[in-house]
XYZ file of C-alpha atoms in Angstrom:
531
model
C 5.874 -12.188 8.973
C 9.415 -13.148 8.061
C 8.782 -13.887 4.272
C 6.606 -10.405 4.112
C 9.879 -8.905 5.166
C 12.285 -10.592 3.475
C 10.409 -10.489 0.130
C 10.064 -6.628 0.570
C 13.694 -6.308 1.563
C 15.002 -8.357 -1.598
C 12.577 -5.406 -3.546
C 13.978 -2.514 -1.979
C 18.111 -4.040 -2.538
C 16.716 -4.084 -6.114
C 15.693 -0.416 -6.220
C 18.775 0.733 -4.367
C 17.911 0.688 -0.699
C 19.848 0.328 1.934
C 18.218 -2.289 4.303
C 19.522 -3.977 7.532
C 17.693 -6.635 9.274
C 17.500 -7.362 12.862
C 15.730 -10.267 13.779
C 17.058 -12.899 16.270
C 17.286 -15.652 13.642
C 16.356 -15.814 9.648
C 14.941 -18.886 7.914
C 15.247 -17.325 4.164
C 18.300 -16.048 2.807
C 18.966 -12.535 1.958
C 21.224 -10.346 0.362
C 20.678 -7.635 3.288
C 22.994 -6.713 6.360
C 21.728 -9.123 8.721
C 22.254 -8.554 12.728
C 21.145 -11.215 15.103
C 19.385 -9.901 18.052
C 17.316 -11.329 20.730
C 14.545 -9.052 19.942
C 11.601 -11.388 21.443
C 13.382 -12.287 24.637
C 10.959 -10.813 27.145
C 13.615 -9.796 29.894
C 13.640 -6.514 30.540
C 17.373 -6.270 30.421
C 17.603 -7.695 27.024
C 14.823 -5.083 25.931
C 16.773 -2.244 27.258
C 20.107 -3.634 25.070
C 17.722 -4.053 21.808
C 16.788 -0.540 22.310
C 20.217 1.097 22.991
C 22.085 -0.863 20.494
C 18.844 -0.024 17.715
C 18.988 3.703 19.005
C 22.903 3.869 18.186
C 22.428 2.331 15.101
C 19.931 4.236 13.600
C 21.996 7.643 14.438
C 24.981 5.803 13.228
C 23.861 5.062 9.833
C 21.209 7.824 9.325
C 18.290 5.435 9.565
C 15.585 7.054 7.610
C 12.515 4.316 7.986
C 12.260 1.520 10.748
C 9.720 -0.854 9.779
C 8.388 -3.643 12.526
C 6.795 -6.918 11.815
C 5.958 -8.392 15.031
C 4.860 -7.145 18.685
C 8.535 -7.127 20.141
C 9.838 -5.348 17.308
C 7.145 -2.737 17.808
C 8.135 -2.260 21.326
C 11.804 -2.260 20.566
C 11.478 0.315 17.441
C 8.983 2.650 19.760
C 11.249 3.623 22.168
C 14.689 3.189 20.115
C 12.986 6.312 17.807
C 11.551 8.541 20.223
C 13.154 12.015 19.237
C 14.800 10.495 16.105
C 14.673 11.901 12.770
C 13.213 8.492 11.722
C 9.772 7.452 10.869
C 8.569 4.278 12.705
C 6.106 1.999 10.263
C 4.363 -1.497 11.760
C 2.930 -4.013 9.679
C 0.470 -5.601 11.436
C 0.285 -9.443 10.250
C -2.030 -10.750 13.195
C -4.506 -10.096 15.980
C -3.224 -7.444 18.654
C -4.110 -8.256 22.495
C -5.053 -5.198 25.052
C -1.863 -4.401 27.063
C -1.149 -1.586 29.355
C 1.508 -0.218 27.282
C -0.620 0.004 24.244
C -3.012 2.133 26.367
C -0.579 4.508 27.526
C 1.272 5.014 24.257
C 0.954 4.711 20.423
C 3.371 2.025 20.005
C 2.999 1.585 16.143
C 4.148 4.477 14.811
C 3.474 6.854 12.662
C 2.044 4.343 9.882
C 0.870 1.288 10.264
C 0.039 -1.502 7.538
C -2.236 -4.268 8.004
C -2.042 -7.685 6.164
C -5.884 -7.827 5.838
C -8.923 -5.854 6.858
C -9.892 -7.695 9.747
C -6.458 -6.472 11.438
C -7.258 -2.684 10.992
C -10.860 -3.439 11.904
C -9.553 -5.264 15.054
C -7.137 -2.469 15.926
C -9.767 0.391 15.198
C -12.451 -1.592 17.675
C -9.508 -2.557 20.448
C -7.404 0.774 20.418
C -9.285 3.438 19.063
C -6.478 3.666 16.407
C -7.199 6.607 13.485
C -8.067 5.243 10.584
C -6.442 7.977 8.635
C -2.856 6.614 10.088
C -3.690 2.625 8.633
C -3.235 1.232 5.362
C -4.425 -2.333 4.297
C -1.274 -3.735 1.805
C -1.428 -7.693 1.671
C 1.656 -9.972 1.921
C 3.998 -8.932 -0.933
C 3.934 -12.813 -2.827
C 6.212 -14.010 -5.960
C 3.338 -15.080 -8.584
C 3.321 -18.089 -10.328
C 4.512 -17.382 -14.047
C 3.112 -20.303 -15.722
C -0.870 -19.868 -17.933
C -3.487 -21.330 -16.008
C -3.927 -25.067 -16.850
C -6.878 -25.538 -18.814
C -7.866 -28.843 -16.976
C -6.897 -29.605 -13.187
C -4.595 -32.532 -12.741
C -7.139 -35.310 -12.414
C -4.681 -36.956 -9.742
C -5.952 -37.428 -5.937
C -3.107 -35.618 -4.472
C -3.666 -33.194 -1.994
C -1.633 -30.930 0.311
C -1.809 -29.401 3.870
C 0.485 -26.580 4.154
C 1.047 -25.387 7.520
C 2.952 -25.704 11.035
C 2.256 -27.393 13.955
C 2.627 -24.843 16.145
C 0.607 -22.774 17.510
C -2.957 -21.752 16.646
C -2.286 -22.541 12.880
C -0.710 -25.942 13.819
C -3.857 -26.588 15.961
C -5.980 -26.801 12.477
C -3.402 -29.121 11.112
C -3.979 -31.561 14.401
C -7.569 -31.085 13.832
C -7.605 -32.655 10.522
C -5.357 -34.843 11.039
C -7.673 -36.572 13.608
C -11.121 -35.274 12.426
C -10.908 -35.499 8.501
C -7.923 -37.413 7.229
C -9.638 -40.870 8.336
C -13.257 -39.999 6.554
C -11.546 -38.762 3.321
C -8.769 -41.007 2.964
C -11.691 -43.943 3.064
C -14.039 -42.073 0.558
C -11.112 -41.632 -1.694
C -9.021 -44.893 -2.524
C -6.785 -43.219 -4.565
C -6.177 -40.024 -2.253
C -2.852 -39.014 -1.211
C -1.911 -36.054 1.345
C 0.830 -34.248 2.277
C 1.582 -32.091 5.130
C 3.932 -29.459 4.157
C 5.935 -27.323 6.698
C 5.447 -29.437 9.820
C 8.145 -31.463 11.179
C 8.329 -34.823 13.377
C 9.543 -32.818 16.072
C 6.257 -30.351 16.334
C 3.687 -33.303 16.658
C 2.334 -34.263 20.100
C 2.470 -37.602 21.244
C -1.318 -38.247 20.531
C -1.430 -36.669 16.728
C 1.920 -38.672 15.950
C -0.106 -42.080 16.999
C -3.108 -40.682 15.188
C -0.528 -40.079 11.547
C 0.689 -43.671 12.591
C -2.568 -45.531 12.591
C -3.887 -43.584 9.760
C -0.864 -45.037 7.648
C -1.058 -48.408 8.915
C -5.046 -48.088 7.956
C -4.149 -46.698 4.347
C -1.463 -47.737 3.271
C 1.096 -44.965 3.777
C -0.801 -42.409 1.944
C -0.745 -39.404 4.104
C 3.630 -38.052 3.721
C 5.115 -35.699 6.148
C 7.382 -33.568 4.090
C 8.237 -31.026 6.527
C 9.878 -27.575 5.309
C 10.517 -27.390 1.325
C 12.786 -24.833 -0.300
C 11.560 -25.459 -3.876
C 7.805 -25.118 -2.561
C 6.658 -22.665 -5.103
C 7.906 -25.147 -8.027
C 5.848 -28.192 -6.633
C 2.623 -26.948 -6.201
C 1.479 -28.025 -10.001
C 2.074 -31.301 -8.503
C -1.260 -31.094 -6.472
C -4.874 -30.874 -7.723
C -6.084 -28.905 -4.174
C -4.089 -26.941 -1.487
C -5.103 -26.470 1.759
C -3.921 -23.598 3.734
C -4.101 -19.808 4.763
C -2.174 -16.579 4.984
C 0.054 -16.633 1.870
C -0.782 -20.107 0.865
C -4.148 -19.528 -0.829
C -2.360 -16.955 -2.606
C 0.787 -18.422 -4.370
C -1.753 -21.722 -5.055
C -4.342 -19.331 -6.739
C -1.627 -17.734 -8.672
C -0.936 -20.741 -10.131
C -4.586 -21.735 -11.341
C -4.752 -24.680 -8.479
C -7.890 -24.852 -6.365
C -7.050 -23.600 -3.038
C -9.343 -24.555 0.590
C -8.730 -21.777 3.181
C -8.313 -22.800 6.758
C -6.661 -21.017 9.362
C -6.560 -20.200 13.065
C -9.395 -18.289 13.054
C -12.028 -19.520 10.612
C -12.945 -22.275 8.069
C -13.324 -20.436 4.806
C -14.154 -23.312 2.414
C -12.721 -23.755 -1.279
C -12.268 -20.037 -2.751
C -14.135 -18.969 -5.153
C -14.713 -15.917 -7.802
C -17.622 -15.376 -5.458
C -16.262 -15.578 -2.216
C -12.695 -13.982 -2.787
C -13.378 -10.734 -1.717
C -14.670 -11.777 1.904
C -12.173 -14.638 2.551
C -9.239 -11.666 1.733
C -10.721 -9.576 4.697
C -9.512 -12.590 7.243
C -6.376 -13.354 5.243
C -8.059 -16.122 4.105
C -8.600 -17.416 7.386
C -5.994 -16.173 9.510
C -7.105 -13.402 11.292
C -10.728 -12.151 12.798
C -12.608 -9.162 14.473
C -13.529 -10.100 17.339
C -12.442 -13.451 19.553
C -9.369 -16.042 18.530
C -11.065 -18.438 16.553
C -14.403 -19.195 15.108
C -16.349 -22.751 15.313
C -14.794 -24.996 12.643
C -17.090 -28.011 12.039
C -14.766 -31.029 10.367
C -17.670 -33.166 8.916
C -18.683 -30.132 7.016
C -14.940 -30.050 5.686
C -14.611 -33.927 4.952
C -17.843 -33.548 2.854
C -17.011 -30.602 1.036
C -13.074 -31.641 0.513
C -15.051 -35.258 -1.069
C -17.203 -33.128 -3.406
C -14.359 -31.182 -4.446
C -12.176 -34.343 -5.146
C -15.355 -35.727 -7.260
C -15.714 -32.602 -9.461
C -13.705 -30.298 -10.633
C -15.919 -27.042 -8.847
C -14.220 -23.983 -11.086
C -13.842 -24.061 -14.473
C -10.913 -22.615 -16.645
C -12.309 -18.975 -16.636
C -12.914 -18.884 -12.653
C -9.478 -19.988 -12.109
C -8.200 -17.499 -14.800
C -10.111 -14.930 -13.010
C -9.107 -15.746 -9.160
C -5.259 -15.488 -10.644
C -5.921 -11.845 -12.060
C -7.451 -11.075 -8.727
C -4.204 -12.333 -6.358
C -1.860 -10.525 -9.303
C -3.584 -7.280 -8.717
C -3.618 -8.084 -4.907
C -0.801 -9.618 -3.554
C 2.377 -9.434 -6.844
C 5.426 -8.352 -5.433
C 5.880 -5.444 -7.632
C 2.588 -3.728 -6.965
C 2.656 -4.413 -3.130
C 6.028 -3.274 -2.541
C 5.931 -0.283 -4.643
C 3.161 0.551 -2.337
C 5.005 0.410 0.825
C 7.976 1.981 -0.606
C 5.291 5.128 -1.456
C 4.278 4.755 2.118
C 7.915 5.312 3.370
C 8.135 8.701 1.007
C 5.405 9.825 2.260
C 5.602 8.817 5.946
C 9.556 9.921 5.856
C 8.319 13.513 4.293
C 5.402 13.921 6.585
C 7.629 13.041 9.903
C 10.228 15.649 8.711
C 7.911 18.471 7.598
C 4.714 17.871 9.678
C 3.771 21.416 9.166
C 0.997 22.648 6.553
C 1.948 24.149 2.810
C -0.232 27.090 2.402
C -1.276 26.569 -1.571
C -3.089 30.011 -2.291
C -5.099 29.989 -5.287
C -5.416 33.030 -7.532
C -7.716 33.436 -11.249
C -7.295 36.607 -12.663
C -5.470 39.575 -11.984
C -6.944 42.660 -14.384
C -5.633 45.952 -14.260
C -8.660 47.500 -12.387
C -11.291 46.162 -10.859
C -14.111 43.930 -12.540
C -17.580 43.720 -11.192
C -18.488 39.902 -11.106
C -20.687 37.553 -8.679
C -17.801 35.595 -8.220
C -15.248 38.052 -7.147
C -12.098 36.024 -8.084
C -9.760 38.191 -9.251
C -6.964 40.445 -7.736
C -5.850 43.765 -9.209
C -2.198 44.151 -10.326
C -1.547 46.278 -7.405
C -2.537 44.417 -4.750
C -1.038 41.192 -6.165
C 1.931 42.950 -5.862
C 1.333 43.935 -2.676
C 0.764 40.364 -1.889
C 4.183 39.568 -3.192
C 5.581 42.074 -1.472
C 4.377 40.379 2.063
C 5.431 37.077 1.211
C 9.104 38.611 0.359
C 9.115 40.831 3.710
C 8.166 37.415 5.702
C 10.199 35.455 4.047
C 8.473 32.793 2.292
C 10.056 30.497 -0.692
C 7.974 29.564 -3.249
C 8.051 26.273 -4.335
C 6.713 24.788 -7.682
C 4.961 21.438 -7.123
C 8.261 19.595 -9.109
C 10.122 20.735 -6.417
C 7.889 19.613 -3.498
C 7.853 16.392 -5.516
C 11.761 15.986 -5.233
C 11.158 16.164 -1.302
C 8.378 14.250 -0.995
C 9.578 11.313 -3.598
C 13.459 11.964 -1.304
C 15.139 12.511 -4.302
C 15.601 15.671 -2.022
C 15.950 15.549 1.724
C 12.958 16.613 3.415
C 14.697 18.416 6.049
C 16.384 20.685 3.473
C 12.917 21.874 2.932
C 12.721 25.965 3.092
C 11.199 26.934 6.258
C 8.349 28.929 5.334
C 7.199 27.067 2.034
C 4.805 28.391 -0.145
C 2.915 27.503 -3.606
C 1.074 29.699 -5.729
C -1.187 29.043 -8.412
C -3.295 30.421 -10.978
C -6.465 28.691 -12.564
C -7.706 29.102 -15.803
C -4.884 30.750 -18.078
C -6.385 34.399 -18.311
C -4.533 36.708 -20.227
C -3.595 38.742 -17.605
C -1.794 36.192 -15.832
C 0.788 36.301 -18.699
C 0.852 40.505 -18.843
C 0.397 40.840 -15.549
C 1.468 38.095 -12.437
C 4.319 37.354 -14.809
C 6.392 40.054 -14.924
C 5.747 40.645 -10.997
C 6.915 36.967 -10.258
C 10.226 37.780 -11.939
C 10.571 40.927 -10.308
C 9.994 39.408 -6.877
C 12.025 36.325 -7.622
C 9.303 34.367 -6.976
C 7.561 31.357 -9.434
C 4.102 30.202 -9.727
C 2.090 27.289 -11.019
C -0.911 27.689 -13.824
C -3.254 25.415 -14.700
C -4.363 25.701 -18.096
C -7.182 24.258 -20.741
C -6.208 21.922 -23.077
C -8.306 22.906 -25.565
C -6.697 26.070 -27.474
C -10.507 27.306 -29.094
C -11.244 28.111 -25.166
C -10.314 31.741 -25.546
C -12.800 33.256 -22.472
C -14.704 31.863 -19.261
C -17.442 31.098 -21.237
C -18.836 28.809 -17.867
C -19.394 31.853 -15.926
C -22.278 32.798 -18.246
C -24.961 31.678 -16.202
C -23.822 33.325 -13.427
C -23.921 36.794 -15.281
C -19.998 37.156 -15.144
C -18.520 39.364 -17.948
C -16.131 37.286 -20.692
C -12.340 38.007 -19.436
C -9.959 36.455 -22.154
C -8.330 33.145 -21.929
C -4.645 33.038 -23.663
C -4.397 31.734 -27.021
C -1.446 28.505 -27.571
C 0.867 31.465 -28.635
C 0.551 33.460 -25.385
C 0.623 30.138 -23.452
C 4.029 29.596 -24.836
C 4.785 32.773 -23.980
C 4.275 31.977 -20.108
C 7.374 29.939 -20.253
C 9.756 33.054 -20.221
C 8.594 33.674 -16.808
C 9.006 31.621 -13.707
C 5.461 29.467 -14.341
C 5.274 25.756 -14.023
C 2.360 24.074 -16.158
C -0.283 22.095 -14.867
C -3.309 20.848 -16.586
C -7.077 22.123 -16.207
C -8.689 19.760 -17.752
C -9.938 20.579 -21.817
C -12.259 22.742 -21.318
C -13.839 23.651 -18.137
C -15.789 20.674 -17.705
C -16.900 19.126 -14.110
C -14.743 15.996 -13.613
C -16.665 14.622 -10.117
C -20.070 14.576 -12.850
C -17.799 12.721 -15.159
C -17.773 8.590 -15.596
C -14.300 7.071 -14.265
C -13.243 6.726 -17.853
C -14.225 10.191 -18.726
C -12.183 11.057 -15.819
C -9.202 9.176 -17.073
C -9.796 10.572 -20.167
C -9.569 14.043 -19.214
C -6.426 13.672 -17.288
C -4.267 11.394 -19.351
C -5.044 13.306 -22.807
C -5.151 16.863 -21.137
C -1.754 16.233 -19.794
C -0.666 14.787 -23.143
C -2.014 17.596 -25.557
C -0.476 20.089 -22.987
C 2.969 18.540 -23.370
C 2.829 18.134 -27.165
C 1.884 21.897 -27.594
C 4.316 23.565 -24.853
C 7.056 21.135 -24.931
C 7.178 20.979 -21.252
C 6.147 17.873 -18.547
C 2.576 18.064 -16.899
C 2.759 16.727 -13.716
C 0.050 18.184 -11.900
C -3.848 18.605 -12.178
C -6.111 21.066 -10.785
C -9.701 19.754 -10.880
C -12.795 22.503 -11.627
C -15.419 23.449 -9.486
C -13.324 22.680 -5.913
């Protein structure tokens, strides 16, 4: 959790955000402002002091987002933010245990980010959590920049990266007691490095076992402890055993990774099992129960097979590197979390529905049509008069985006916002709607077709609706003298839901490009056809 939080913090600082970290202690350096508080002290008095301190800090420094990364932090964050104009977000790094407070209150805040799919499944099953407030964003990890090695290092050197505390530490101890001896016996040149755990965390039985193994196998097990330059050392190993962030960093460097964590043993990660293994955060998190049965004799045999052959070729390792880079690269994950910040804060500050009214034709007189998607010029004027009387303020989507992206403070959004839109680009939108919008000081977004050869609503022919003229390119350019924002409606009014993904992507990107070239104005919105 600390590595996750600090990596995210450094990214936010690089993107001009102000960040304060409040935690018991930090093991990783950061440029952020750091405040030491005993957040994980369970005593009621310390808990209350932390709540009051954080509440005052949020108010004084006008904090917009509080992001919690542990069960204790969530409890403090929930009470500290009550009634304040701040969004509360929780990243869940492991299974959550039921408690009375969680049954009585939704402690997790406005949005929940799970580091893997099993975390979110656990929350849904244990707490009946609303799935709409939950998102899965994996650990942000610095990816290896080096190319995947064509050949795997044939030296028999492997590493176990873990700790000796907690359930994950128990897995490391189990490996020492049950797997290391047979594996060293079968592979006379094998060297095993244990990284992350120190002698201080070992119980007497495990210390004795390590001593006996090194006496028997000529000191081929090395206890290296915490390594600040671990990422540079990874390429020294043929195989790395671990869970959570460890397999991500390992696979990003084209190295074989064997996933075993506090929940399960997922075995060697391959292109075939990658998606499934990712759901448990590479062995750390299950849905029900703290762990699943682990058969160490099977693990020993599998590790021995891996050492005696190269089970993954260059293409497999290259594909695994691409997978983890797409799923866990710092730029991808942190940008997604930042997007969650913005949307959550906007929704917190502006929870009310923003009405969007969709118009089509605005003829002088009523027209006979099966699809009565028109409003006469006189009636449209009455609509505008009503909006003005009721003190609605019309917005463009560009203005809405500025509030949602926090370029403008969402609290400054008009009290009664309204978005008016027009589809297709009929000539009467220009001749009738444009002047009326200008007269009443209102604005609208009009979604135009990018193909200049479309001059009528031919898509309504089957229903028997009469033809209604669509603007020419010259007329579309005239729109810009009125308070219209231009959006895309595709090329020829084709149904985007019947297209392939590639066709839909082309429809979006190319219609935007052509309209921008035709009208010399940015096109940032798309209205797809047929509802």
